């Protein structure tokens, strides 16, 4: 009987942890989108001064380890600096996997960032600033969606997984 109770306790604990993991995935995505907005604002400021190359901007962002995308930008800067034979499109395609693997960003956010990076340096500063502002607005809309996802879906998954664990535990008794 004691073994059965221990197994049921482990089952309920595991189901609770699964719910917490799903909830944290939703909250991390929301946080990472907010970080991405801050990064775009930094890029906009650096470009508006016109004193930095794209490589230098990526280096500055890559040094900010508090952002989830710092490794991506650090790698982009390294590749731009050391691979003069590659174009930005090739370097970006080689490194986009870092964003997909190491962040909770979804494909639509990664594609938006990729599209923005590819347009940088191809027009005047004002056009680039407008493109960055447009991307920031798109990401702000997405943060509203992710906040709703955290409040609705994240909480539901958190509670639902615990309840399912409890129900299975009751059935096993």
XYZ file of C-alpha atoms in Angstrom:
173
model
C 0.000 0.000 0.000
C 2.830 2.394 0.851
C 4.518 1.720 -2.486
C 1.252 2.504 -4.251
C 0.966 5.817 -2.393
C 4.574 6.694 -3.246
C 3.986 5.898 -6.926
C 0.823 8.011 -6.939
C 2.718 10.870 -5.263
C 5.476 10.643 -7.879
C 2.850 10.594 -10.650
C 1.099 13.694 -9.302
C 4.450 15.433 -8.799
C 5.551 14.634 -12.361
C 2.274 15.856 -13.829
C 2.639 19.096 -11.844
C 6.195 19.543 -13.151
C 5.042 18.961 -16.735
C 2.427 21.689 -16.295
C 5.038 24.030 -14.837
C 7.364 23.346 -17.767
C 4.654 24.215 -20.285
C 3.754 27.356 -18.327
C 7.408 28.449 -18.233
C 7.685 27.929 -22.000
C 4.861 30.434 -22.506
C 6.356 32.958 -20.067
C 9.850 32.582 -21.550
C 8.547 33.224 -25.051
C 6.851 36.407 -23.802
C 10.056 37.552 -22.094
C 12.184 36.768 -25.137
C 9.896 38.754 -27.416
C 10.255 41.731 -25.076
C 14.036 41.274 -25.175
C 13.914 41.196 -28.964
C 12.051 44.518 -28.963
C 14.781 46.034 -26.779
C 17.447 44.668 -29.127
C 15.717 46.223 -32.132
C 15.579 49.539 -30.303
C 19.332 49.298 -29.701
C 19.895 48.533 -33.383
C 17.710 51.493 -34.364
C 19.682 53.843 -32.102
C 23.031 52.582 -33.373
C 21.958 52.895 -37.003
C 20.448 56.332 -36.503
C 23.786 57.657 -35.277
C 25.384 56.139 -38.351
C 28.647 55.480 -36.566
C 28.515 51.690 -36.517
C 28.711 49.004 -39.152
C 26.397 46.026 -39.015
C 29.270 43.926 -37.708
C 29.890 46.375 -34.841
C 26.202 46.518 -33.982
C 26.016 42.722 -33.829
C 29.118 42.683 -31.636
C 27.616 45.177 -29.194
C 24.386 43.181 -28.961
C 26.268 39.889 -28.670
C 28.098 41.220 -25.627
C 24.802 41.735 -23.793
C 24.515 38.247 -22.314
C 21.260 39.021 -20.517
C 19.458 38.663 -23.840
C 18.549 35.226 -25.142
C 19.815 36.095 -28.615
C 23.322 37.168 -27.577
C 24.927 33.964 -28.873
C 23.194 34.400 -32.241
C 24.416 37.981 -32.649
C 27.897 37.127 -31.410
C 28.118 34.344 -33.996
C 26.786 36.661 -36.701
C 29.456 39.240 -35.844
C 32.178 36.598 -35.867
C 31.055 35.251 -39.245
C 30.810 38.742 -40.766
C 34.289 39.548 -39.528
C 36.025 36.312 -40.505
C 34.178 35.196 -43.649
C 34.557 38.033 -46.110
C 33.634 35.692 -48.977
C 30.127 35.006 -47.625
C 27.221 37.385 -48.041
C 24.870 38.297 -45.205
C 22.147 35.995 -46.512
C 24.425 32.931 -46.330
C 25.720 33.829 -42.876
C 22.190 34.389 -41.617
C 20.970 31.061 -43.006
C 23.929 29.283 -41.393
C 23.228 30.797 -37.968
C 19.431 30.974 -37.833
C 19.397 27.531 -36.224
C 20.835 29.075 -33.062
C 17.654 31.126 -32.616
C 15.434 28.143 -33.269
C 17.303 25.803 -30.907
C 18.149 28.090 -28.023
C 15.084 30.300 -27.737
C 11.359 29.862 -27.402
C 10.771 32.077 -30.427
C 8.453 30.623 -33.023
C 9.036 30.535 -36.772
C 7.049 33.713 -37.438
C 9.256 35.718 -35.044
C 12.442 34.198 -36.446
C 11.290 34.928 -40.008
C 10.445 38.530 -39.088
C 13.898 39.032 -37.560
C 15.573 37.350 -40.530
C 13.689 39.572 -42.962
C 14.681 42.660 -40.986
C 18.368 41.744 -40.790
C 18.473 41.133 -44.534
C 17.106 44.628 -45.215
C 19.652 46.360 -42.973
C 22.365 48.166 -44.856
C 20.488 48.179 -48.152
C 18.937 51.614 -47.931
C 19.319 54.957 -46.228
C 19.143 55.349 -42.465
C 15.593 56.704 -42.444
C 14.245 53.728 -44.402
C 16.067 51.316 -42.127
C 14.677 53.084 -39.081
C 11.157 52.770 -40.481
C 11.698 49.062 -41.140
C 12.929 48.561 -37.577
C 9.953 50.526 -36.214
C 7.604 48.354 -38.246
C 9.227 45.198 -36.893
C 9.013 46.563 -33.347
C 5.288 47.184 -33.818
C 4.839 43.644 -35.161
C 6.694 42.222 -32.165
C 4.641 44.365 -29.771
C 1.482 42.888 -31.275
C 2.963 39.429 -30.773
C 3.781 40.226 -27.136
C 0.130 41.035 -26.561
C -0.735 37.619 -27.973
C 1.887 35.890 -25.852
C 0.671 37.670 -22.717
C -2.809 36.336 -23.419
C -1.315 32.886 -24.039
C 0.445 32.993 -20.670
C -2.720 34.069 -18.894
C -5.015 31.618 -20.653
C -3.200 28.633 -22.107
C -0.250 28.548 -19.706
C -2.469 28.618 -16.655
C -4.845 26.061 -18.145
C -2.022 23.640 -18.973
C -0.532 24.120 -15.529
C -3.784 23.300 -13.750
C -4.922 20.656 -16.226
C -1.778 18.579 -15.939
C -2.008 18.607 -12.141
C -5.683 17.639 -12.228
C -4.995 14.816 -14.687
C -2.249 13.517 -12.377
C -4.653 13.650 -9.435
C -7.385 11.862 -11.386
C -5.015 9.097 -12.469
C -3.856 8.834 -8.854
C -7.437 8.495 -7.643
C -8.151 5.855 -10.302
C -5.097 3.871 -9.171
C -6.267 3.903 -5.557
